[in-house]
């Protein structure tokens, strides 16, 4: 009864160190870890102890006899990974990193660290700091919204409830001794970077990347042309987007870019709303989707299927058990110019993706709701008078016996750009506007003027490395930043802040802490129980604030 890693693997690799036979790959120290779509269990080495199941924060690991029909494919995928790359028994597992004694601050006071942002990156940073046994540390986390979780709450699609379970481990972190959380406090508005540096040895920006990138083509500003990030934030009940409206009165929606965000929005737009009614989707979005006329989402990618940005697990999640047809033109899978890839790991990933696409290309249609995957297709102009009426697309003809280019105007009622996210600048903190990230070296923020580290200032997560990877990718990213902080500490590169934390409360606006977030959580869960849903989200900032403040103020 070997265990199997399934679709919603978050790559946080909590399973790796607890496996007594070291059969989970790639490990975080493996060069392939940074690009892997998921982790895999070697069925020939697994001893079925279930230790990995207990620590998986998203419930992605399942004994083979418990696999549902939608998960069944993953048994073969796990086995095939080792057939392609070699048995786990033959691959050396990494040594655990030895913790070194760092030092203590002058006067033996705890090291004071401010973490800005209570999403995955912020939580992994706090956990990594507080998990160190060699340094006495105190962490204060500041979050501009009234709820924790960042993109886990506002980015992960509502029909991926298991992925959202990772918030339970974030709640455990927030309950740890040595951590305070201040919700409803925006750094740059309510407190400045300079004010934080006067009170903390290190300030870590883990603020993520929220804005969708632009395409830079005519018509992008027409009504009903939006970034997928806005649409995702809207259906996930983000308070800043709750008043947004999307016109769903047309049959066809076009999505530009084919990453996992594109698949998420396509799936939500074409799912049966009654299936979504069992999730924590925002009420306003559920209502709009119940009245939606959308029947087809066309996902356009400028490159070929071999370079598709979506991952195989998510492609399988779109095409199995959803009642949605995924349409692929078989001609676009022919005559692909496939480069050699650097490793068996990469080869396995590409082969798997292409084999799933081939299966989809030959599958008969059975549903009136469909997602069409188009490749070699670039947007030229979004057309319409005041609102989207269509999109002009340039096709590179690649396939059986054809070549050249042609354009097409595809009629549609909405265009969503799913071409990646970008971060926004925080006053007083260096920012690389071209990349939408904070310039850094291993998490140390760099002064753009001379490329040297800015004392006491660090970054992690998407605002550090750009919008890539899944939730657990932020864990390794946070560990790197924490290592940089502690290395600077050990080498005397952290300044002693001139002020203590005594006057912090007077400096901050009215705020609330973990107990306030728990009150919001309990409020939403109770509303969910009453209506047979996992939770009913509160989407109004004022209401969230009132519930949060009604609990005990920030610790
Ligand atoms: P992404 O994976 O980086 O995909 C971006 C897409 O936009 C690519 O297809 C890219 O094409 C295309 N693109 C970029 N610029 C373009 C342009 N100017 N014109 C046309 N196409 C353009 O981004 P994402 O979908 O926003 O996802 C961000 C990260 O979150 C990813 O790591 C993703 O895996 C992760 N995520 C994971 C899940 C999940 O696991 N369920 C869900 C959502 C997001 P090129 O490849 O040709 O550049």
PDB file of N, CA, C and O in Angstrom, residues 354-385:
ATOM      1  N   UNK A 354       3.027  16.547 -22.493  1.00  0.00           N
ATOM      2  CA  UNK A 354       2.633  16.295 -23.885  1.00  0.00           C
ATOM      3  C   UNK A 354       1.741  15.059 -23.984  1.00  0.00           C
ATOM      4  O   UNK A 354       0.812  15.021 -24.800  1.00  0.00           O
ATOM      5  N   UNK A 355       1.994  14.050 -23.160  1.00  0.00           N
ATOM      6  CA  UNK A 355       1.146  12.854 -23.268  1.00  0.00           C
ATOM      7  C   UNK A 355      -0.270  13.169 -22.772  1.00  0.00           C
ATOM      8  O   UNK A 355      -1.247  12.698 -23.364  1.00  0.00           O
ATOM      9  N   UNK A 356      -0.411  13.997 -21.761  1.00  0.00           N
ATOM     10  CA  UNK A 356      -1.776  14.364 -21.309  1.00  0.00           C
ATOM     11  C   UNK A 356      -2.464  15.182 -22.399  1.00  0.00           C
ATOM     12  O   UNK A 356      -3.636  14.971 -22.708  1.00  0.00           O
ATOM     13  N   UNK A 357      -1.715  16.108 -23.019  1.00  0.00           N
ATOM     14  CA  UNK A 357      -2.311  16.927 -24.088  1.00  0.00           C
ATOM     15  C   UNK A 357      -2.749  16.048 -25.262  1.00  0.00           C
ATOM     16  O   UNK A 357      -3.806  16.268 -25.866  1.00  0.00           O
ATOM     17  N   UNK A 358      -1.951  15.023 -25.585  1.00  0.00           N
ATOM     18  CA  UNK A 358      -2.334  14.125 -26.700  1.00  0.00           C
ATOM     19  C   UNK A 358      -3.616  13.374 -26.356  1.00  0.00           C
ATOM     20  O   UNK A 358      -4.494  13.203 -27.202  1.00  0.00           O
ATOM     21  N   UNK A 359      -3.712  12.930 -25.124  1.00  0.00           N
ATOM     22  CA  UNK A 359      -4.950  12.241 -24.710  1.00  0.00           C
ATOM     23  C   UNK A 359      -6.144  13.181 -24.853  1.00  0.00           C
ATOM     24  O   UNK A 359      -7.209  12.785 -25.333  1.00  0.00           O
ATOM     25  N   UNK A 360      -5.963  14.429 -24.431  1.00  0.00           N
ATOM     26  CA  UNK A 360      -7.069  15.383 -24.514  1.00  0.00           C
ATOM     27  C   UNK A 360      -7.438  15.664 -25.965  1.00  0.00           C
ATOM     28  O   UNK A 360      -8.617  15.806 -26.307  1.00  0.00           O
ATOM     29  N   UNK A 361      -6.405  15.729 -26.834  1.00  0.00           N
ATOM     30  CA  UNK A 361      -6.660  16.045 -28.246  1.00  0.00           C
ATOM     31  C   UNK A 361      -7.490  14.954 -28.912  1.00  0.00           C
ATOM     32  O   UNK A 361      -8.209  15.217 -29.878  1.00  0.00           O
ATOM     33  N   UNK A 362      -7.408  13.737 -28.402  1.00  0.00           N
ATOM     34  CA  UNK A 362      -8.153  12.649 -29.053  1.00  0.00           C
ATOM     35  C   UNK A 362      -9.433  12.287 -28.277  1.00  0.00           C
ATOM     36  O   UNK A 362     -10.150  11.371 -28.652  1.00  0.00           O
ATOM     37  N   UNK A 363      -9.711  13.019 -27.214  1.00  0.00           N
ATOM     38  CA  UNK A 363     -10.899  12.680 -26.413  1.00  0.00           C
ATOM     39  C   UNK A 363     -12.158  13.244 -27.071  1.00  0.00           C
ATOM     40  O   UNK A 363     -12.143  14.363 -27.586  1.00  0.00           O
ATOM     41  N   UNK A 364     -13.258  12.470 -27.068  1.00  0.00           N
ATOM     42  CA  UNK A 364     -14.499  12.993 -27.663  1.00  0.00           C
ATOM     43  C   UNK A 364     -15.108  14.086 -26.787  1.00  0.00           C
ATOM     44  O   UNK A 364     -14.952  14.069 -25.563  1.00  0.00           O
ATOM     45  N   UNK A 365     -15.785  15.041 -27.437  1.00  0.00           N
ATOM     46  CA  UNK A 365     -16.458  16.109 -26.678  1.00  0.00           C
ATOM     47  C   UNK A 365     -17.717  15.545 -26.032  1.00  0.00           C
ATOM     48  O   UNK A 365     -18.378  14.693 -26.604  1.00  0.00           O
ATOM     49  N   UNK A 366     -18.023  15.991 -24.833  1.00  0.00           N
ATOM     50  CA  UNK A 366     -19.243  15.487 -24.205  1.00  0.00           C
ATOM     51  C   UNK A 366     -19.983  16.567 -23.417  1.00  0.00           C
ATOM     52  O   UNK A 366     -21.029  16.325 -22.869  1.00  0.00           O
ATOM     53  N   UNK A 367     -19.404  17.776 -23.361  1.00  0.00           N
ATOM     54  CA  UNK A 367     -20.011  18.790 -22.494  1.00  0.00           C
ATOM     55  C   UNK A 367     -20.259  20.074 -23.271  1.00  0.00           C
ATOM     56  O   UNK A 367     -19.562  20.367 -24.243  1.00  0.00           O
ATOM     57  N   UNK A 368     -21.222  20.855 -22.838  1.00  0.00           N
ATOM     58  CA  UNK A 368     -21.430  22.163 -23.473  1.00  0.00           C
ATOM     59  C   UNK A 368     -20.492  23.215 -22.885  1.00  0.00           C
ATOM     60  O   UNK A 368     -20.386  24.314 -23.381  1.00  0.00           O
ATOM     61  N   UNK A 369     -19.778  22.859 -21.803  1.00  0.00           N
ATOM     62  CA  UNK A 369     -18.834  23.801 -21.200  1.00  0.00           C
ATOM     63  C   UNK A 369     -17.420  23.366 -21.551  1.00  0.00           C
ATOM     64  O   UNK A 369     -17.067  22.196 -21.336  1.00  0.00           O
ATOM     65  N   UNK A 370     -16.658  24.260 -22.130  1.00  0.00           N
ATOM     66  CA  UNK A 370     -15.337  23.808 -22.562  1.00  0.00           C
ATOM     67  C   UNK A 370     -14.259  24.870 -22.410  1.00  0.00           C
ATOM     68  O   UNK A 370     -14.527  26.073 -22.424  1.00  0.00           O
ATOM     69  N   UNK A 371     -13.035  24.353 -22.288  1.00  0.00           N
ATOM     70  CA  UNK A 371     -11.846  25.206 -22.239  1.00  0.00           C
ATOM     71  C   UNK A 371     -10.984  24.787 -23.421  1.00  0.00           C
ATOM     72  O   UNK A 371     -10.613  23.610 -23.545  1.00  0.00           O
ATOM     73  N   UNK A 372     -10.716  25.729 -24.324  1.00  0.00           N
ATOM     74  CA  UNK A 372      -9.888  25.418 -25.503  1.00  0.00           C
ATOM     75  C   UNK A 372      -8.473  25.922 -25.255  1.00  0.00           C
ATOM     76  O   UNK A 372      -8.282  27.099 -24.896  1.00  0.00           O
ATOM     77  N   UNK A 373      -7.507  25.043 -25.427  1.00  0.00           N
ATOM     78  CA  UNK A 373      -6.098  25.431 -25.256  1.00  0.00           C
ATOM     79  C   UNK A 373      -5.511  25.702 -26.629  1.00  0.00           C
ATOM     80  O   UNK A 373      -5.408  24.795 -27.458  1.00  0.00           O
ATOM     81  N   UNK A 374      -5.166  26.947 -26.879  1.00  0.00           N
ATOM     82  CA  UNK A 374      -4.554  27.290 -28.172  1.00  0.00           C
ATOM     83  C   UNK A 374      -3.098  27.684 -27.948  1.00  0.00           C
ATOM     84  O   UNK A 374      -2.787  28.417 -27.005  1.00  0.00           O
ATOM     85  N   UNK A 375      -2.265  27.211 -28.838  1.00  0.00           N
ATOM     86  CA  UNK A 375      -0.833  27.506 -28.744  1.00  0.00           C
ATOM     87  C   UNK A 375      -0.410  28.358 -29.938  1.00  0.00           C
ATOM     88  O   UNK A 375      -1.163  28.532 -30.890  1.00  0.00           O
ATOM     89  N   UNK A 376       0.810  28.886 -29.887  1.00  0.00           N
ATOM     90  CA  UNK A 376       1.375  29.714 -30.971  1.00  0.00           C
ATOM     91  C   UNK A 376       0.436  30.874 -31.324  1.00  0.00           C
ATOM     92  O   UNK A 376       0.288  31.239 -32.485  1.00  0.00           O
ATOM     93  N   UNK A 377      -0.233  31.441 -30.331  1.00  0.00           N
ATOM     94  CA  UNK A 377      -1.261  32.455 -30.565  1.00  0.00           C
ATOM     95  C   UNK A 377      -0.989  33.668 -29.673  1.00  0.00           C
ATOM     96  O   UNK A 377      -0.976  33.542 -28.448  1.00  0.00           O
ATOM     97  N   UNK A 378      -0.777  34.830 -30.307  1.00  0.00           N
ATOM     98  CA  UNK A 378      -0.456  36.044 -29.531  1.00  0.00           C
ATOM     99  C   UNK A 378      -1.536  37.101 -29.721  1.00  0.00           C
ATOM    100  O   UNK A 378      -2.049  37.275 -30.830  1.00  0.00           O
ATOM    101  N   UNK A 379      -1.858  37.847 -28.670  1.00  0.00           N
ATOM    102  CA  UNK A 379      -2.867  38.901 -28.803  1.00  0.00           C
ATOM    103  C   UNK A 379      -2.267  40.123 -29.503  1.00  0.00           C
ATOM    104  O   UNK A 379      -1.131  40.503 -29.234  1.00  0.00           O
ATOM    105  N   UNK A 380      -3.048  40.723 -30.414  1.00  0.00           N
ATOM    106  CA  UNK A 380      -2.601  41.926 -31.125  1.00  0.00           C
ATOM    107  C   UNK A 380      -3.356  43.161 -30.659  1.00  0.00           C
ATOM    108  O   UNK A 380      -2.790  44.212 -30.495  1.00  0.00           O
ATOM    109  N   UNK A 381      -4.666  43.003 -30.486  1.00  0.00           N
ATOM    110  CA  UNK A 381      -5.495  44.142 -30.109  1.00  0.00           C
ATOM    111  C   UNK A 381      -6.813  43.625 -29.540  1.00  0.00           C
ATOM    112  O   UNK A 381      -7.376  42.664 -30.058  1.00  0.00           O
ATOM    113  N   UNK A 382      -7.265  44.274 -28.482  1.00  0.00           N
ATOM    114  CA  UNK A 382      -8.595  43.951 -27.961  1.00  0.00           C
ATOM    115  C   UNK A 382      -9.541  44.942 -28.616  1.00  0.00           C
ATOM    116  O   UNK A 382      -9.299  46.158 -28.582  1.00  0.00           O
ATOM    117  N   UNK A 383     -10.573  44.446 -29.272  1.00  0.00           N
ATOM    118  CA  UNK A 383     -11.415  45.331 -30.069  1.00  0.00           C
ATOM    119  C   UNK A 383     -12.784  45.511 -29.425  1.00  0.00           C
ATOM    120  O   UNK A 383     -13.280  44.626 -28.722  1.00  0.00           O
ATOM    121  N   UNK A 384     -13.364  46.672 -29.684  1.00  0.00           N
ATOM    122  CA  UNK A 384     -14.673  46.998 -29.142  1.00  0.00           C
ATOM    123  C   UNK A 384     -14.830  48.499 -29.111  1.00  0.00           C
ATOM    124  O   UNK A 384     -13.843  49.239 -29.248  1.00  0.00           O
ATOM    125  N   UNK A 385     -16.056  48.947 -28.927  1.00  0.00           N
ATOM    126  CA  UNK A 385     -16.330  50.372 -28.895  1.00  0.00           C
ATOM    127  C   UNK A 385     -15.997  50.914 -27.502  1.00  0.00           C
ATOM    128  O   UNK A 385     -14.982  51.585 -27.301  1.00  0.00           O
TER     129      UNK A 385
END
